[in-house]
Amino acid sequence: MSDNSSLPEQPFISHLIELRDRLMRMLLAVLIIFLGLFPFGNDIYVFVADPLMKVMPEGTSMIATQVASPFLTPFKLALVAAVFIAMPYLLHQFWGFIAPGLYQHEKRLAVPLLASSVFLFYLGAAFAYVVVFPLVFAFLTGVAPEGVAVMTDITHYLDFVLTLFFAFGLAFEVPIATIVLVMAGATTPQKLAAKRPYVIVGAFVVGMLLTPPDIISQTLLALPMWLLFEVGLLLSRMLVRDRAKRKREEGEADADDDAGVPAAAAATSAVAGASAEAGDEAEFSPLDEQQMEDEFDRIESEFDALNEAPVDSDDDPPDEPDDYDDSEGSESAKEPGDQPIKWTDDDSVNMLDEEDDFPARTATEALVEAKLEQVAALRATEAYDEARRLLYEVLADGNQSQVTVARNILEQLDS
């Protein structure tokens, strides 16, 4: 898994303690930034309200309709700004909590996605302030009926702009969502490209739901979402091509390694088996395909030799005594009254019949067990196609228990 996988597993209570510590650090960071921003709360509000103040008619201004609004509104804005500024540190604490439980390839994917998601959220908020606010407020103040003085409440204005900040920040995460879906295998770039008309309609629906009821803000949110979807589609295609190229290069490297395997692979496997029995600390090294084929050929040749050995049950062995005495190696002496055991020809024939069946059955089971072991090694290296091929051979040649194991593994691979 991660670099800390060699450490002993921590109990559940230690994870809760770590989570509590990190939450306390996050709250402390937000509190420190808030204490630094609160004295400048009014200045921050003037900066946020500047796009509206520029387009308001002369002689009008913003108003406060509630008693506590002049204090609570800058207070709320300073708190939101503190969370907004501390977001990289908050995500860093969150990442530090979940990172020990991730695989290395998951870390390589998650770190750039996490950093780019923060950047895109800030970019969406900046786009809303620089581009959207001037157009929206100019339109809304320009359509006011004659005789109506536009005097916006400061609390309602803050709620309005925070909604737009959140909507555009979330909309700019579309490329990240597209890449995550493709890399997770939930869809493909081709399928997403085929559903482009539905994506465009969905962007306008999301713009309608997340923005105030005006056509300008809805359109200014839907168009960037569509364009960012196209950017995410392009990046996902590049990532898929890069992954396919990497797999192809790894396959070519494996083929080169297989071509250089010496003919004495059976001896190498025997040495590996002996070293594995020497201690549990030896590292497991799975055999490649060529070595497994050589080992199968060796086992088949041995059992073929046993099966083809000539046995004549009608002829008595020249040196075989009539009386069979199995007293050699026993600790108790033979009693005088005991009768010797007589070995008959029928007993020899039955024994030879059992020997004829035993090697063939053992050879088949040994080959199937070796294939199952190779399947485990292939799964560890993510060579799933080769593992499926061997599992289908096990289904054809294995006994009942081996067939059951093969079916379970196939279900795991297909799930």
XYZ file of C-alpha atoms in Angstrom:
415
model
C 0.000 0.000 0.000
C 1.677 3.208 1.115
C 5.188 3.825 2.386
C 3.910 3.237 5.923
C 2.572 -0.242 5.129
C 5.447 -1.842 7.084
C 4.267 -0.193 10.307
C 1.984 -2.160 12.637
C -1.718 -1.584 12.158
C -3.097 1.013 14.561
C -6.231 0.366 16.606
C -9.453 2.170 15.798
C -9.181 4.547 18.753
C -5.803 5.831 17.506
C -7.417 6.785 14.184
C -10.100 8.715 16.040
C -7.427 10.519 18.072
C -5.549 11.442 14.899
C -8.780 12.677 13.279
C -9.538 14.800 16.339
C -6.041 16.314 16.280
C -6.288 17.200 12.617
C -9.748 18.736 13.038
C -8.413 20.834 15.881
C -5.543 22.051 13.687
C -8.000 22.939 10.911
C -10.240 24.883 13.277
C -7.239 26.622 14.791
C -5.965 27.651 11.345
C -9.376 29.081 10.374
C -9.623 30.888 13.712
C -6.187 32.491 13.358
C -6.925 33.711 9.831
C -10.363 34.943 10.923
C -8.869 36.954 13.792
C -6.516 38.562 11.308
C -9.291 39.389 8.816
C -12.068 40.524 11.179
C -10.637 44.045 11.772
C -10.718 44.490 7.998
C -14.217 43.054 7.567
C -15.719 46.333 6.339
C -12.907 46.823 3.822
C -13.381 43.291 2.509
C -17.101 43.907 2.130
C -16.466 47.118 0.183
C -14.179 45.162 -2.139
C -16.808 42.442 -2.702
C -19.595 45.009 -3.216
C -17.571 47.118 -5.668
C -19.050 45.471 -8.855
C -22.562 46.464 -7.718
C -21.627 49.908 -6.406
C -20.143 50.881 -9.779
C -23.409 50.297 -11.668
C -25.912 51.613 -9.105
C -27.754 54.804 -10.097
C -26.521 58.083 -8.703
C -28.020 59.047 -5.398
C -28.597 55.427 -4.291
C -26.586 53.190 -1.996
C -26.740 49.861 -0.256
C -28.799 49.649 2.926
C -29.055 47.510 6.074
C -32.636 46.539 6.888
C -31.849 44.645 10.086
C -30.491 45.997 13.348
C -27.459 43.683 13.579
C -26.680 43.583 9.866
C -23.893 46.205 9.951
C -21.980 43.946 12.378
C -23.019 40.412 11.403
C -22.592 40.804 7.646
C -18.870 41.773 7.711
C -18.402 39.144 10.448
C -19.862 36.458 8.197
C -17.816 37.620 5.219
C -14.582 37.544 7.240
C -15.354 34.000 8.416
C -16.080 32.789 4.880
C -12.929 34.484 3.608
C -10.908 32.772 6.350
C -12.164 29.344 5.249
C -11.557 30.309 1.613
C -7.954 31.312 2.304
C -7.232 28.320 4.581
C -8.577 25.800 2.084
C -5.122 24.548 0.925
C -4.109 23.874 4.536
C -7.462 22.205 5.290
C -7.061 19.903 2.293
C -3.471 19.183 3.335
C -4.699 17.976 6.744
C -7.395 15.886 5.094
C -4.820 14.387 2.745
C -2.458 13.601 5.625
C -5.216 11.596 7.299
C -6.173 9.415 4.318
C -2.778 9.114 2.570
C -1.429 6.188 4.686
C -4.326 4.042 3.462
C -3.715 4.598 -0.252
C -1.634 2.640 -2.737
C 1.309 4.328 -4.402
C -0.420 4.605 -7.786
C -3.467 6.111 -6.050
C -1.219 8.737 -4.461
C 0.303 9.610 -7.818
C -3.196 10.220 -9.198
C -4.710 11.934 -6.162
C -2.023 14.556 -5.488
C -2.267 16.380 -8.859
C -6.062 16.098 -8.846
C -6.247 17.591 -5.360
C -3.936 20.479 -6.223
C -5.683 21.218 -9.526
C -9.127 21.089 -7.900
C -8.112 23.816 -5.433
C -6.683 25.933 -8.249
C -9.798 25.500 -10.407
C -12.099 26.450 -7.531
C -10.167 29.678 -6.981
C -10.196 30.269 -10.740
C -13.982 29.869 -10.864
C -14.467 32.346 -8.021
C -12.161 34.863 -9.723
C -14.037 34.407 -13.019
C -17.314 35.136 -11.234
C -15.964 38.328 -9.665
C -14.174 39.705 -12.732
C -16.471 38.651 -15.579
C -19.883 37.667 -14.267
C -20.571 40.239 -11.546
C -20.219 43.362 -13.737
C -22.488 41.932 -16.446
C -25.121 40.574 -14.064
C -25.364 43.686 -11.882
C -25.421 46.014 -14.875
C -28.323 44.022 -16.314
C -30.265 43.797 -13.045
C -29.956 47.484 -12.194
C -30.731 48.524 -15.790
C -34.079 46.693 -15.952
C -35.496 48.281 -12.794
C -38.903 49.890 -13.464
C -39.100 53.652 -13.660
C -39.512 55.241 -10.275
C -37.946 52.315 -8.406
C -34.771 53.152 -6.489
C -32.282 50.303 -6.483
C -31.022 50.007 -2.895
C -29.771 46.501 -2.179
C -29.647 45.112 1.353
C -26.088 44.222 2.401
C -27.103 40.821 3.836
C -29.014 39.774 0.727
C -26.150 40.923 -1.481
C -23.631 38.841 0.480
C -25.809 35.733 0.182
C -26.168 36.400 -3.555
C -22.447 36.715 -4.259
C -21.522 33.722 -2.047
C -23.962 31.609 -4.050
C -22.319 32.692 -7.286
C -18.817 32.125 -5.894
C -19.764 28.581 -4.883
C -21.569 27.852 -8.159
C -18.713 28.968 -10.399
C -16.060 27.355 -8.197
C -17.952 24.071 -8.376
C -18.561 24.401 -12.119
C -14.858 24.780 -12.782
C -14.297 21.314 -11.245
C -15.837 19.678 -14.343
C -12.434 18.655 -15.847
C -11.477 16.957 -12.570
C -14.775 15.052 -12.462
C -14.332 13.966 -16.092
C -10.798 12.684 -15.532
C -11.761 10.851 -12.329
C -14.656 9.067 -14.062
C -12.432 7.938 -16.938
C -9.519 6.837 -14.750
C -11.875 4.933 -12.446
C -13.225 2.966 -15.412
C -16.788 4.234 -14.992
C -16.825 5.514 -18.566
C -14.593 6.178 -21.562
C -13.758 9.332 -23.547
C -15.643 7.900 -26.523
C -18.830 7.441 -24.494
C -18.554 10.939 -23.056
C -18.050 12.417 -26.518
C -21.155 10.580 -27.747
C -23.196 12.154 -24.912
C -22.041 15.715 -25.661
C -25.589 17.032 -26.470
C -26.871 15.808 -23.110
C -23.899 17.414 -21.357
C -24.666 20.787 -22.943
C -28.307 20.632 -21.883
C -27.255 19.519 -18.414
C -24.853 22.475 -18.129
C -27.701 24.918 -18.762
C -29.914 23.067 -16.261
C -27.188 23.295 -13.608
C -26.723 26.972 -14.448
C -30.439 27.516 -13.963
C -30.417 25.801 -10.556
C -27.228 27.328 -9.114
C -27.522 30.908 -10.317
C -30.090 33.638 -9.668
C -33.082 33.751 -12.023
C -31.498 35.707 -14.856
C -30.411 34.533 -18.263
C -26.995 36.198 -18.158
C -25.625 34.416 -15.093
C -27.128 31.133 -16.260
C -25.447 31.414 -19.660
C -22.152 32.605 -18.195
C -22.109 29.514 -15.977
C -23.257 26.998 -18.607
C -20.782 28.015 -21.319
C -17.663 27.634 -19.129
C -18.970 24.278 -17.897
C -19.292 23.060 -21.468
C -15.842 24.342 -22.436
C -14.299 22.820 -19.314
C -15.999 19.535 -20.149
C -14.241 19.594 -23.517
C -10.930 20.315 -21.756
C -11.487 17.391 -19.394
C -12.385 15.162 -22.347
C -9.161 16.110 -24.114
C -7.042 15.497 -21.009
C -8.723 12.137 -20.338
C -7.962 11.011 -23.895
C -4.327 11.953 -23.390
C -4.200 10.026 -20.115
C -5.800 6.945 -21.683
C -3.307 7.008 -24.562
C -0.434 7.414 -22.111
C -1.666 4.476 -20.016
C -2.055 2.266 -23.111
C 1.441 3.215 -24.294
C 2.884 2.394 -20.873
C 1.177 -1.011 -20.827
C 2.398 -1.751 -24.339
C 5.978 -0.912 -23.359
C 5.710 -3.106 -20.265
C 4.367 -5.962 -22.398
C 7.281 -5.623 -24.826
C 9.731 -5.613 -21.914
C 8.139 -8.780 -20.519
C 8.364 -10.433 -23.939
C 12.076 -9.596 -24.117
C 12.592 -11.058 -20.671
C 10.742 -14.247 -21.657
C 12.925 -14.656 -24.747
C 16.080 -14.559 -22.611
C 15.037 -17.302 -20.194
C 17.586 -20.190 -20.263
C 16.626 -23.736 -21.045
C 17.473 -24.796 -17.481
C 14.363 -23.124 -16.033
C 13.330 -26.338 -14.266
C 16.536 -26.344 -12.232
C 15.988 -22.710 -11.356
C 12.479 -23.463 -10.112
C 13.833 -26.336 -7.995
C 16.403 -24.038 -6.389
C 13.701 -21.435 -5.792
C 11.531 -24.049 -4.108
C 14.403 -25.138 -1.864
C 15.166 -21.561 -0.853
C 11.473 -20.956 -0.090
C 11.482 -23.927 2.283
C 14.604 -22.597 4.042
C 12.667 -19.808 5.775
C 9.593 -17.659 5.693
C 11.638 -14.507 5.196
C 12.608 -15.392 1.620
C 10.902 -13.167 -0.947
C 8.486 -14.914 -3.299
C 9.535 -14.733 -6.971
C 6.805 -16.030 -9.347
C 7.824 -18.023 -12.409
C 7.278 -16.493 -15.792
C 5.320 -18.181 -18.571
C 8.308 -19.945 -20.174
C 9.488 -21.367 -16.861
C 5.997 -22.634 -16.059
C 5.749 -24.358 -19.459
C 9.143 -26.046 -18.911
C 8.042 -27.220 -15.472
C 4.785 -28.624 -16.870
C 6.706 -30.506 -19.576
C 9.041 -32.001 -16.987
C 6.144 -33.212 -14.811
C 4.301 -34.675 -17.791
C 7.418 -36.533 -18.983
C 7.947 -38.079 -15.539
C 4.393 -39.358 -15.296
C 4.410 -40.574 -18.891
C 7.492 -42.611 -18.041
C 5.676 -44.124 -15.065
C 2.628 -44.944 -17.172
C 4.653 -46.495 -20.015
C 6.823 -48.704 -17.760
C 6.203 -52.410 -18.785
C 4.675 -54.535 -16.048
C 3.954 -58.263 -16.610
C 1.551 -59.484 -13.959
C 1.533 -63.086 -15.249
C 5.239 -63.732 -14.700
C 6.446 -64.193 -11.183
C 9.414 -62.045 -10.254
C 12.546 -64.169 -10.202
C 13.762 -63.024 -6.812
C 10.392 -62.564 -5.158
C 9.994 -64.919 -2.148
C 6.783 -66.836 -1.651
C 6.328 -65.561 1.867
C 5.966 -61.834 2.387
C 7.477 -60.777 5.683
C 7.070 -57.170 6.744
C 8.822 -57.559 10.043
C 11.880 -55.535 8.943
C 12.139 -52.259 10.854
C 9.513 -53.240 13.451
C 10.362 -53.011 17.113
C 8.521 -56.197 18.199
C 9.780 -59.659 17.272
C 7.637 -62.121 15.373
C 5.776 -64.515 17.633
C 6.431 -68.213 17.120
C 2.753 -68.982 16.641
C 2.177 -66.358 13.938
C 1.576 -67.552 10.393
C 3.457 -65.851 7.511
C 1.403 -63.655 5.209
C 0.975 -65.155 1.769
C 1.227 -62.668 -1.165
C -0.873 -63.829 -4.093
C -0.848 -62.935 -7.794
C -4.230 -61.272 -7.452
C -2.791 -58.865 -4.902
C -0.007 -57.890 -7.327
C -2.478 -57.270 -10.149
C -4.669 -55.048 -7.929
C -1.652 -53.082 -6.783
C -0.487 -52.492 -10.352
C -3.984 -51.356 -11.344
C -3.905 -48.754 -8.582
C -0.467 -47.584 -9.701
C -1.776 -47.164 -13.252
C -4.515 -44.808 -12.042
C -2.570 -42.868 -9.415
C 0.111 -41.142 -11.536
C -2.396 -39.895 -14.154
C -4.675 -38.439 -11.477
C -1.798 -36.853 -9.590
C -0.287 -35.371 -12.739
C -3.555 -33.668 -13.673
C -4.049 -32.283 -10.202
C -0.438 -31.104 -10.007
C -0.725 -29.290 -13.335
C -3.973 -27.626 -12.300
C -2.523 -26.599 -8.919
C 0.514 -25.136 -10.686
C -1.806 -23.160 -12.964
C -3.696 -21.808 -9.945
C -0.412 -20.708 -8.378
C 0.554 -18.995 -11.615
C -2.851 -17.255 -11.641
C -2.073 -15.822 -8.188
C 1.270 -14.510 -9.448
C -0.351 -12.999 -12.557
C -2.998 -11.249 -10.460
C -0.255 -9.716 -8.332
C 1.283 -8.234 -11.512
C -2.165 -7.183 -12.906
C -1.823 -9.504 -15.929
C -5.534 -10.262 -15.881
C -5.934 -11.530 -19.456
C -3.318 -14.268 -19.013
C -4.840 -15.152 -15.629
C -8.281 -15.598 -17.257
C -6.797 -17.898 -19.912
C -5.307 -20.178 -17.249
C -8.535 -20.122 -15.232
C -10.494 -21.350 -18.239
C -8.010 -24.242 -18.560
C -8.562 -25.040 -14.860
C -12.322 -25.132 -15.462
C -11.755 -27.710 -18.196
C -9.186 -29.942 -16.447
C -9.605 -29.437 -12.679
C -11.547 -31.408 -10.125
C -14.602 -30.102 -8.295
C -12.741 -28.063 -5.661
C -10.319 -26.607 -8.206
C -13.181 -25.633 -10.517
C -14.901 -23.888 -7.596
C -11.746 -21.910 -6.805
C -11.359 -20.926 -10.475
C -14.959 -19.722 -10.688
C -14.543 -17.593 -7.552
C -11.411 -15.964 -8.955
C -13.159 -15.260 -12.280
C -16.037 -13.592 -10.428
C -13.533 -11.398 -8.566
C -11.812 -10.415 -11.807
C -15.114 -9.589 -13.524
C -16.529 -7.579 -10.616
